[in-house]
PDB file of C-alpha atoms in Angstrom:
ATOM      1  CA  UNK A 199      68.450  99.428 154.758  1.00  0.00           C
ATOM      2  CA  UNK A 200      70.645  99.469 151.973  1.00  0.00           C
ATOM      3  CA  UNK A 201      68.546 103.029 150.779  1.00  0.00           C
ATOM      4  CA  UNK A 202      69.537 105.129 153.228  1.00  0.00           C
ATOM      5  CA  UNK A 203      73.276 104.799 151.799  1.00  0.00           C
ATOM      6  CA  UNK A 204      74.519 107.227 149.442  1.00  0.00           C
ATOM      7  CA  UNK A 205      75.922 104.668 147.186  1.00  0.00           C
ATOM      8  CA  UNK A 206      76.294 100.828 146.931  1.00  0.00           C
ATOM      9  CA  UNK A 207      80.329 101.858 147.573  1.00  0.00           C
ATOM     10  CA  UNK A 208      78.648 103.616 151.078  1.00  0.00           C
ATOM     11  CA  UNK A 209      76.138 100.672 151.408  1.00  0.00           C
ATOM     12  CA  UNK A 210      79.619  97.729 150.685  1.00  0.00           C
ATOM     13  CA  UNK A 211      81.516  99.656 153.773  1.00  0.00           C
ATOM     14  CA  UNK A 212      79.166  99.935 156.259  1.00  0.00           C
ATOM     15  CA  UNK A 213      77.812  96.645 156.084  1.00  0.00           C
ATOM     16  CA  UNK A 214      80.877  94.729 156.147  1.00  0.00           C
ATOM     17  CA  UNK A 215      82.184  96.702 159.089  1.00  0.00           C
ATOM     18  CA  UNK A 216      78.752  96.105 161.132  1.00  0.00           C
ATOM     19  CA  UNK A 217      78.957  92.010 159.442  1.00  0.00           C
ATOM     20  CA  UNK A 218      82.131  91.855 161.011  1.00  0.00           C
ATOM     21  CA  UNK A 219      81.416  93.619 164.146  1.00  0.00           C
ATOM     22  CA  UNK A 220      78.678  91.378 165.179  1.00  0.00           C
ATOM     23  CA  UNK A 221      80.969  88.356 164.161  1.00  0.00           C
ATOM     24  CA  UNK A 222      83.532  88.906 165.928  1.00  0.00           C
ATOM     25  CA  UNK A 223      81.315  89.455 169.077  1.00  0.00           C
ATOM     26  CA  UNK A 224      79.727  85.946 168.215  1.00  0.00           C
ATOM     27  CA  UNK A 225      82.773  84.281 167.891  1.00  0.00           C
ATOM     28  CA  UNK A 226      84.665  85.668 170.710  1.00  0.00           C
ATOM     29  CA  UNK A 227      81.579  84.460 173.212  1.00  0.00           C
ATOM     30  CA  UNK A 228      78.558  86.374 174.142  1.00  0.00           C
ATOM     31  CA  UNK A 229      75.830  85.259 176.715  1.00  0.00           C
ATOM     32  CA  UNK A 230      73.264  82.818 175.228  1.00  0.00           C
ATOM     33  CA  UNK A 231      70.608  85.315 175.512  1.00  0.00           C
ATOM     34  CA  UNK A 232      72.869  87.594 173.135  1.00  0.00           C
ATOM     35  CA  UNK A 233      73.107  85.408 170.539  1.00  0.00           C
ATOM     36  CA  UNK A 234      69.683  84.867 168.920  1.00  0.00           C
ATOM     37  CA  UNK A 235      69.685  88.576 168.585  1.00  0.00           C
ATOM     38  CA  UNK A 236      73.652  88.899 167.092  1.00  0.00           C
ATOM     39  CA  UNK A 237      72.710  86.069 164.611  1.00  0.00           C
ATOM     40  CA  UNK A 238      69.638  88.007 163.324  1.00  0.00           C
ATOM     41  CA  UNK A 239      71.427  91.355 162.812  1.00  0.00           C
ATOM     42  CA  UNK A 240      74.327  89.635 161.327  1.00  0.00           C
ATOM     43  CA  UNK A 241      72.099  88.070 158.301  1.00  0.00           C
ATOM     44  CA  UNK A 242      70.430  90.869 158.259  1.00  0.00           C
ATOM     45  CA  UNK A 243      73.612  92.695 157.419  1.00  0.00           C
ATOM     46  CA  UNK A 244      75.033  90.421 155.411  1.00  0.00           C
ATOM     47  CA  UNK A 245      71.560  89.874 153.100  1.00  0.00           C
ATOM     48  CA  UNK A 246      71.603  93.393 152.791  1.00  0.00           C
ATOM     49  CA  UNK A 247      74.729  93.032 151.044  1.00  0.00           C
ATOM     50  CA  UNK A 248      73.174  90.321 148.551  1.00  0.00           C
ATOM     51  CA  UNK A 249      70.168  92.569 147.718  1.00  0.00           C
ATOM     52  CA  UNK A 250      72.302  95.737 146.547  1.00  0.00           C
ATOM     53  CA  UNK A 251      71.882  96.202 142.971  1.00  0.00           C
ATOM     54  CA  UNK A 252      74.502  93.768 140.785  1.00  0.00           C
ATOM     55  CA  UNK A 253      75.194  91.913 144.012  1.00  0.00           C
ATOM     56  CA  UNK A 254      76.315  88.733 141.787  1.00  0.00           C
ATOM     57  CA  UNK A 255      79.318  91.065 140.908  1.00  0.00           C
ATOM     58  CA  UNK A 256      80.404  91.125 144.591  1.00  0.00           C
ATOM     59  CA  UNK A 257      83.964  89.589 145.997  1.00  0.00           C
ATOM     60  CA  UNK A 258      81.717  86.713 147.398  1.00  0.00           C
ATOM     61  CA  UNK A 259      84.760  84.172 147.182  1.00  0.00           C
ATOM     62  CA  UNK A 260      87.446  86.493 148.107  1.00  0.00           C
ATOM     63  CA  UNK A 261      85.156  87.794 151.387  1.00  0.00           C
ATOM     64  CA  UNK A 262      84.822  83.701 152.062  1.00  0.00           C
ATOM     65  CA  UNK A 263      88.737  83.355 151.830  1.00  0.00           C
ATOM     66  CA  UNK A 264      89.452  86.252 153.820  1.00  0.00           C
ATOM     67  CA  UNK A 265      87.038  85.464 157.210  1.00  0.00           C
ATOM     68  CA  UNK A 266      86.746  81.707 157.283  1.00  0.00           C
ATOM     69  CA  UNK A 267      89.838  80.842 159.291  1.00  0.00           C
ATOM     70  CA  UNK A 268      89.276  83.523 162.116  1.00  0.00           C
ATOM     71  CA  UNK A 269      85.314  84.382 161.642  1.00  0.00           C
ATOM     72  CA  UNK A 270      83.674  81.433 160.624  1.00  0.00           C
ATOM     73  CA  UNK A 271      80.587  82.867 161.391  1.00  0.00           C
ATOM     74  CA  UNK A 272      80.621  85.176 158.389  1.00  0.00           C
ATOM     75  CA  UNK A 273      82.005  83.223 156.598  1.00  0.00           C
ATOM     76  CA  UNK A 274      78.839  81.099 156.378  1.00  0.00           C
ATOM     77  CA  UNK A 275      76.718  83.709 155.955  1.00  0.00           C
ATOM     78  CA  UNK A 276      78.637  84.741 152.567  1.00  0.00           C
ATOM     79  CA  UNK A 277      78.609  81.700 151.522  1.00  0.00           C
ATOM     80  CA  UNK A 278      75.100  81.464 151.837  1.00  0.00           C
ATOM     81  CA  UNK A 279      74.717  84.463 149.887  1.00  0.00           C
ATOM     82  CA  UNK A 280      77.038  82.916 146.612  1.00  0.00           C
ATOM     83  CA  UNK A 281      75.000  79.923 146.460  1.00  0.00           C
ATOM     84  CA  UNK A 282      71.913  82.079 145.767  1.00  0.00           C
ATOM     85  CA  UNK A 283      73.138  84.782 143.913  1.00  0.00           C
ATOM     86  CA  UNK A 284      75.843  82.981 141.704  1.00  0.00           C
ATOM     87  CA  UNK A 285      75.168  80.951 139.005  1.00  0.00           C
ATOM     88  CA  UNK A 286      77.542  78.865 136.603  1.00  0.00           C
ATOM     89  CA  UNK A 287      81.503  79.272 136.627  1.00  0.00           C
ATOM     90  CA  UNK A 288      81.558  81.660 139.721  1.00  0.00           C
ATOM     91  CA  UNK A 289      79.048  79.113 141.679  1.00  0.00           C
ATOM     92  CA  UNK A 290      81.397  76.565 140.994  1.00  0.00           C
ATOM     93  CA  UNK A 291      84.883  78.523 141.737  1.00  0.00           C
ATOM     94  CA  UNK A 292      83.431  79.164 145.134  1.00  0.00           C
ATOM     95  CA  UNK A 293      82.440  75.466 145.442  1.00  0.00           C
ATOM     96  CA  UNK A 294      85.628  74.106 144.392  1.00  0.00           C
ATOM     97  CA  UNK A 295      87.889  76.134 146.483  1.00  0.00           C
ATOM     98  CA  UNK A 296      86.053  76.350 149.891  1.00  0.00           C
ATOM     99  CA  UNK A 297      85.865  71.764 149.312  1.00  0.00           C
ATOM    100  CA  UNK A 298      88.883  71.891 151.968  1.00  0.00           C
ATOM    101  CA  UNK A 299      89.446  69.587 154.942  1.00  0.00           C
ATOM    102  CA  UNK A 300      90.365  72.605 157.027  1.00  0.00           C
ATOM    103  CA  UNK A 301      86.992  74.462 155.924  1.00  0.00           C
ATOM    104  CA  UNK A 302      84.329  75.451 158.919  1.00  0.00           C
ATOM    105  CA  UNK A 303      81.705  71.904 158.580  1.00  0.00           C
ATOM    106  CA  UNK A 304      78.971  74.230 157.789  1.00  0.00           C
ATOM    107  CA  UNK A 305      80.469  76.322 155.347  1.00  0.00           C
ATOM    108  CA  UNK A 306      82.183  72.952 153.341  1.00  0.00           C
ATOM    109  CA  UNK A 307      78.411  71.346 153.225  1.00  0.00           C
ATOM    110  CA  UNK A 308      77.002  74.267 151.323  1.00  0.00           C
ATOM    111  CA  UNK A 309      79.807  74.197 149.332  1.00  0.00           C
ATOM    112  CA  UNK A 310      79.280  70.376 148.410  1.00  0.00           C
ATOM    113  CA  UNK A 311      75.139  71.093 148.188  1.00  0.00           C
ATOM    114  CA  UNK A 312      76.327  73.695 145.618  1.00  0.00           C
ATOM    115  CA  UNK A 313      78.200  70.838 143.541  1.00  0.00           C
ATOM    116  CA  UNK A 314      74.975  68.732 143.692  1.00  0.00           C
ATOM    117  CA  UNK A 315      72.943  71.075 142.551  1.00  0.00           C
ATOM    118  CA  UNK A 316      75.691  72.375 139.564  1.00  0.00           C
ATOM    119  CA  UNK A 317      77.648  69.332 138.525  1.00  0.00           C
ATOM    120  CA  UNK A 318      76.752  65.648 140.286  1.00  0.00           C
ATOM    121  CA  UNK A 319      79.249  64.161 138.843  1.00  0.00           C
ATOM    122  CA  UNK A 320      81.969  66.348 140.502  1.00  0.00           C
ATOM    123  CA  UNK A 321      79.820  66.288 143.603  1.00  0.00           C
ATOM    124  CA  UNK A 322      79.947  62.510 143.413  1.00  0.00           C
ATOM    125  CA  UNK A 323      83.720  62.452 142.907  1.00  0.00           C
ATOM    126  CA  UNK A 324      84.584  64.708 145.379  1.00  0.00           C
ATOM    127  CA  UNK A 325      81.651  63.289 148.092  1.00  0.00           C
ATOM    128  CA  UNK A 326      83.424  59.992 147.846  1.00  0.00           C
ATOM    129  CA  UNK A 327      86.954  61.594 148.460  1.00  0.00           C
ATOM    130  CA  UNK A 328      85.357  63.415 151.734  1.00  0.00           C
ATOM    131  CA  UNK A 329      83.205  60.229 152.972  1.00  0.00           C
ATOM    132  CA  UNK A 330      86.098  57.269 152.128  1.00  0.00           C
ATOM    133  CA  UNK A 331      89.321  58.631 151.619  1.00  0.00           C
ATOM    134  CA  UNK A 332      89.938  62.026 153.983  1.00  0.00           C
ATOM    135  CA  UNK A 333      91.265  61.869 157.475  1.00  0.00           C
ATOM    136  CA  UNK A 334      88.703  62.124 160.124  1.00  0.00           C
ATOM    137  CA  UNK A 335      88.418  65.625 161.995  1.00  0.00           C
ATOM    138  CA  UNK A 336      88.729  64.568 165.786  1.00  0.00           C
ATOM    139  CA  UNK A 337      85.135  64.690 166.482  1.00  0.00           C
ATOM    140  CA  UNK A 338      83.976  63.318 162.762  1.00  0.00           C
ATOM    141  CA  UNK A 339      80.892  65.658 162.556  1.00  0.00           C
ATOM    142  CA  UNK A 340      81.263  66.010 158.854  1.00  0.00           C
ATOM    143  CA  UNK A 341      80.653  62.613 157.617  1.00  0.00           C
ATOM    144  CA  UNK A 342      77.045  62.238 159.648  1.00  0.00           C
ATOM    145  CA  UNK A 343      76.251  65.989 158.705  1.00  0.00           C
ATOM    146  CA  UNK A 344      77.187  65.021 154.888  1.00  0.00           C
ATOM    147  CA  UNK A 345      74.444  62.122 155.511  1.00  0.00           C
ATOM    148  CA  UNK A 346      71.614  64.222 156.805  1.00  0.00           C
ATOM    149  CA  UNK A 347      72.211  67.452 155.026  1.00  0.00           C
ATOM    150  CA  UNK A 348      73.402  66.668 151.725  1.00  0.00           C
ATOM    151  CA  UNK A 349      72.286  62.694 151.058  1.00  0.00           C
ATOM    152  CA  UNK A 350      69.178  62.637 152.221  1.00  0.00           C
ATOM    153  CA  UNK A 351      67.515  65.455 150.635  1.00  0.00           C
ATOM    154  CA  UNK A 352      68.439  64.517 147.175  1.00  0.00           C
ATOM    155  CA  UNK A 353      66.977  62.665 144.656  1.00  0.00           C
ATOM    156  CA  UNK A 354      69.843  62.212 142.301  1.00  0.00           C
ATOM    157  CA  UNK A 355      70.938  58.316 141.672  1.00  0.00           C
ATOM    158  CA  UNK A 356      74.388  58.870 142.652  1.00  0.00           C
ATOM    159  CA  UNK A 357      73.362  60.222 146.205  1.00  0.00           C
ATOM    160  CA  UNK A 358      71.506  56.551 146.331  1.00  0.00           C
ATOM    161  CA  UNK A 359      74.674  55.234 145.258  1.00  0.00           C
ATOM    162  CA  UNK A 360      77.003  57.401 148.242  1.00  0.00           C
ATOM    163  CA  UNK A 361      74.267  55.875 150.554  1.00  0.00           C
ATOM    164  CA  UNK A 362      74.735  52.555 149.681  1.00  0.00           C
ATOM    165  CA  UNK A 363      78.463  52.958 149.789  1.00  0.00           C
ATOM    166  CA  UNK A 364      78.349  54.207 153.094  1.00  0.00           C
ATOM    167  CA  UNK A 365      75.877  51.636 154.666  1.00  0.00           C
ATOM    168  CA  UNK A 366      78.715  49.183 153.748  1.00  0.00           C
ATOM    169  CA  UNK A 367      81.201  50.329 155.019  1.00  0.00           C
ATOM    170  CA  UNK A 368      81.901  49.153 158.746  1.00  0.00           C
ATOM    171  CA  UNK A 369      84.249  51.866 159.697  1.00  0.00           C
ATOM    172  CA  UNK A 370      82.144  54.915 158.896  1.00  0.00           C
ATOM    173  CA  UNK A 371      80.976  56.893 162.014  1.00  0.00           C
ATOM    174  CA  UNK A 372      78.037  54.968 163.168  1.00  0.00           C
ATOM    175  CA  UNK A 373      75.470  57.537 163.126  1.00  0.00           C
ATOM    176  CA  UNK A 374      75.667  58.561 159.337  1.00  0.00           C
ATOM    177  CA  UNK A 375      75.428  54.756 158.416  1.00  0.00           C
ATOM    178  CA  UNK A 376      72.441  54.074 160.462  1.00  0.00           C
ATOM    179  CA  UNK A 377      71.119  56.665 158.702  1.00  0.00           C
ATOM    180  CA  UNK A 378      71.916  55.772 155.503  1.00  0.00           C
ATOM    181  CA  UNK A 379      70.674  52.677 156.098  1.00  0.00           C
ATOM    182  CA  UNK A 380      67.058  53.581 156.768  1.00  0.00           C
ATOM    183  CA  UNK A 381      67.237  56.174 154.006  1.00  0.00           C
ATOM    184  CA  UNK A 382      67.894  53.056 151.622  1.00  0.00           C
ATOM    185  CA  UNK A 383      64.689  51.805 153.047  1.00  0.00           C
ATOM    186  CA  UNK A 384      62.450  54.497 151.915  1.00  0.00           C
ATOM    187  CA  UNK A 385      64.210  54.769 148.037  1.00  0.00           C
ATOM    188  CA  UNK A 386      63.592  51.341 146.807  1.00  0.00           C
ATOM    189  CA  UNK A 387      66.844  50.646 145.549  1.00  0.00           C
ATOM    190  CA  UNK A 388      67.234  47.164 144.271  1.00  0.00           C
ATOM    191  CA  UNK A 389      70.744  46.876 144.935  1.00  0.00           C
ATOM    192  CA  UNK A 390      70.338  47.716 148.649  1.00  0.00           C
ATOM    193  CA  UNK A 391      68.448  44.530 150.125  1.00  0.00           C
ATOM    194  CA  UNK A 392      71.428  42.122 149.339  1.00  0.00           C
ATOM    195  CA  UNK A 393      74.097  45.001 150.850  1.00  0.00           C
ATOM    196  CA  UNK A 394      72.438  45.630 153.714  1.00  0.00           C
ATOM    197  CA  UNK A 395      71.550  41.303 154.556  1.00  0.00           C
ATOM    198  CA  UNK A 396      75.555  41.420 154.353  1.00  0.00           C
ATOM    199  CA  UNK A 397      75.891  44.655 156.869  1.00  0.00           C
ATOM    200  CA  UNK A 398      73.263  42.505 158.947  1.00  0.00           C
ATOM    201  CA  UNK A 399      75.440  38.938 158.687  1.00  0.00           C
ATOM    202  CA  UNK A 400      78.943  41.217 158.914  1.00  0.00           C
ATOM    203  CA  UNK A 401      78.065  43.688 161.520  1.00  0.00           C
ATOM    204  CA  UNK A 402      79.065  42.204 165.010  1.00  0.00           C
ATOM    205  CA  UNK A 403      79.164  45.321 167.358  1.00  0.00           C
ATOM    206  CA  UNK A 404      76.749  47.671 166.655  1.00  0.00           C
ATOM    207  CA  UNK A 405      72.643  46.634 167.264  1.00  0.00           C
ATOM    208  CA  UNK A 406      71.023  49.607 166.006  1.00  0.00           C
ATOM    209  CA  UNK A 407      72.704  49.107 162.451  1.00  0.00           C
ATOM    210  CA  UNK A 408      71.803  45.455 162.490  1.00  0.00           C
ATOM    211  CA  UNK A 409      68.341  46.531 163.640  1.00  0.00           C
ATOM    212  CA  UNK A 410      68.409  49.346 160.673  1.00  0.00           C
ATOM    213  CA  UNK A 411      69.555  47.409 158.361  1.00  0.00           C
ATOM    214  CA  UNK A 412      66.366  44.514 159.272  1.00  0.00           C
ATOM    215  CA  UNK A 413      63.954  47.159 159.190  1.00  0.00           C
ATOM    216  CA  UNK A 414      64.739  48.476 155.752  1.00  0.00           C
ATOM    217  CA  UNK A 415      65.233  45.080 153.893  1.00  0.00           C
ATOM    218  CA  UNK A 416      61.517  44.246 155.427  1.00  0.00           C
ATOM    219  CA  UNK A 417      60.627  47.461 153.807  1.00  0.00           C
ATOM    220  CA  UNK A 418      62.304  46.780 150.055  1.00  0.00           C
ATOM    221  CA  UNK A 419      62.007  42.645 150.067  1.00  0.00           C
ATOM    222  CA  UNK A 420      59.778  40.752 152.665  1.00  0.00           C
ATOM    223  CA  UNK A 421      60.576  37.457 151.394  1.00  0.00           C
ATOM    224  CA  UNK A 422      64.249  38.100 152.338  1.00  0.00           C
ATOM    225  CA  UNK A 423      63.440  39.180 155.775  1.00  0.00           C
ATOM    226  CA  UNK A 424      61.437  36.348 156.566  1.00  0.00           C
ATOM    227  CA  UNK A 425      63.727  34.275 155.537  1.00  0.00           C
ATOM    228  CA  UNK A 426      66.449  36.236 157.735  1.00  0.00           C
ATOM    229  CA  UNK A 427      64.106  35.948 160.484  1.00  0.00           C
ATOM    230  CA  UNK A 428      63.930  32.345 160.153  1.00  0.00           C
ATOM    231  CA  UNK A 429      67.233  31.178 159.824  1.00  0.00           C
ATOM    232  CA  UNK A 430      69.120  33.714 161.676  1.00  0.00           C
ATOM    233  CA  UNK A 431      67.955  34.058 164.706  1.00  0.00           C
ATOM    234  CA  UNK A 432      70.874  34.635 167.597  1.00  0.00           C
ATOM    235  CA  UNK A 433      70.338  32.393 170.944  1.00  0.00           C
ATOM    236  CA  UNK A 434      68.388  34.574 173.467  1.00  0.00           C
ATOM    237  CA  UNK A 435      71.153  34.001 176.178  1.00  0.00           C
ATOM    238  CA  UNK A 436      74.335  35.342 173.903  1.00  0.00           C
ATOM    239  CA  UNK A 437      71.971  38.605 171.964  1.00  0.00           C
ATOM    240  CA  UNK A 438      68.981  38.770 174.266  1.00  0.00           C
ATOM    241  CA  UNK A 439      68.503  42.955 172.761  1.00  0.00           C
ATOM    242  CA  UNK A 440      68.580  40.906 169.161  1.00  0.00           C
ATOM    243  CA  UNK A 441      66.391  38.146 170.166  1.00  0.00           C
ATOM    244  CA  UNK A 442      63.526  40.180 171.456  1.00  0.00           C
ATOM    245  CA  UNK A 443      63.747  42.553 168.153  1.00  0.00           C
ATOM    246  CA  UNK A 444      63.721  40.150 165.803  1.00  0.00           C
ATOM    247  CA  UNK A 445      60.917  37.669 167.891  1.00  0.00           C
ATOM    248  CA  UNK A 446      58.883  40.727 168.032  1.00  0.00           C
ATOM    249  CA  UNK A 447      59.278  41.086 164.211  1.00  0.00           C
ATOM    250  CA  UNK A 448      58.253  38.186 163.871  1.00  0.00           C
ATOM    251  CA  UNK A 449      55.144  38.237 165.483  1.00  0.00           C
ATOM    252  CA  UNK A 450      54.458  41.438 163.347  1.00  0.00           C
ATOM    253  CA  UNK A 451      55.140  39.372 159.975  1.00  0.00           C
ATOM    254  CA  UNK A 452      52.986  36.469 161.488  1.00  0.00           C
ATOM    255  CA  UNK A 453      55.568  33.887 160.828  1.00  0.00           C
ATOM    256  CA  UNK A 454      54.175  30.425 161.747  1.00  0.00           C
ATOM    257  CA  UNK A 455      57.720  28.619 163.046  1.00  0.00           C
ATOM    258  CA  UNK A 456      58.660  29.363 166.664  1.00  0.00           C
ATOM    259  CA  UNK A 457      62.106  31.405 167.351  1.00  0.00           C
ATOM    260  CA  UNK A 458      64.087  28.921 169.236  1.00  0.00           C
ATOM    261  CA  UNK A 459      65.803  30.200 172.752  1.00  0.00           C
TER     262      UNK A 459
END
């Protein structure tokens, strides 16, 4: 597309102008059969942008700044476009200065998947900040979407170590620490059996993280699940959900003692 343009300066104009046409329709409200479509011709657009020759030289962070507090929707798509195209100090200007509470959730996450990928320590730092020390959005999307799309595809030790952090910690939004908790299950991590037998002895509300939390220990250290299995068993009549997961488990681990009702 971008060849039948005169110039890249031709190419720059008319692409922004259809990017933010098709944005604005998006974010304004179309029908749902619209928006497949709009969403294709808006990447397309905006990836046309990113393939121009010297497209690394582009206002990437300044375009960014300029849409995401009234067209998010571009907004994402640019930044999808830095974190390919720009490498080093740029990368992590853009990073750094879209790592805002305020920030659209899926335009902060690439932002933080861009620190992982640049500078883990500063993505560990500022991870922590977002996970244990910033005020809740109403609806508290981020922290379970920081979880699943940031956490669990990385390999780096101090993701482990955010995992960990946030298995243990009983106010975190329940869904990202159930997850965490079975992702600790698949990793190995010595540390986590002993956390997550105290989530398990702590944890008085919430079955599925107790159940999680079972599961993965049984995974990383049988010997301490049995012995969970045989000296903490709840009475069928208070935890009866409880009772028949753990009885079942231990029928599975062919545990000689009988659960007692």
């Amino acid at each position: 597309m971008a060849d039948s343009f005169e110039s890249s300066k031709d190419a720059i104009e008319e692409m922004q102008v259809r990017a933010r046409t098709v944005a604005e329709r998006l974010h304004t409200g179309v029908a749902v059969a619209e928006m497949e479509g709009l969403q294709a011709e808006l990447e397309e657009y905006v990836r046309t942008l990113a393939a121009l020759p010297n497209a690394e030289t582009l206002p990437w962070n300044q375009w960014i700044h300029d849409t995401w507090k009234t067209i998010p929707e571009l907004t994402e798509q640019y930044i999808l476009c830095a974190e390919h195209l720009l490498k080093d100090e740029a990368a992590l200007l853009v990073a750094r200065t879209t790592d805002i509470r305020e920030m659209p959730i899926q335009v902060r996450l690439v932002s933080h998947r861009m620190l992982w990928s640049l500078d883990p320590n500063e993505a560990l730092a500022r991870g922590n900040k977002m996970l244990f020390r910033e005020r809740p959005r109403a609806s508290d999307r981020m922290r379970p979407l920081y979880v699943e799309e940031i956490l669990l595809p990385s390999t780096h030790p101090f993701a482990t170590d955010l995992l960990l952090d946030v298995a243990a910690d009983d106010s975190m939004e329940s869904r990202a620490r159930t997850m965490a908790i079975r992702a600790l299950g698949d990793r190995g991590s010595m540390e986590a059996p002993a956390i997550l037998e105290s989530v398990f002895d702590t944890e008085s509300v919430n079955f599925l993280v107790r159940k999680e939390a079972l599961l993965s220990i049984l995974k990383l250290d049988p010997p301490r699940a049995h012995n969970m299995l045989n000296t903490r068993m709840p009475q069928r009549s208070v935890e009866p959900g409880l009772w028949e997961f753990m009885q079942s488990l231990r029928e599975q681990e062919n545990l000689d003692s009988p659960a007692q009702d």
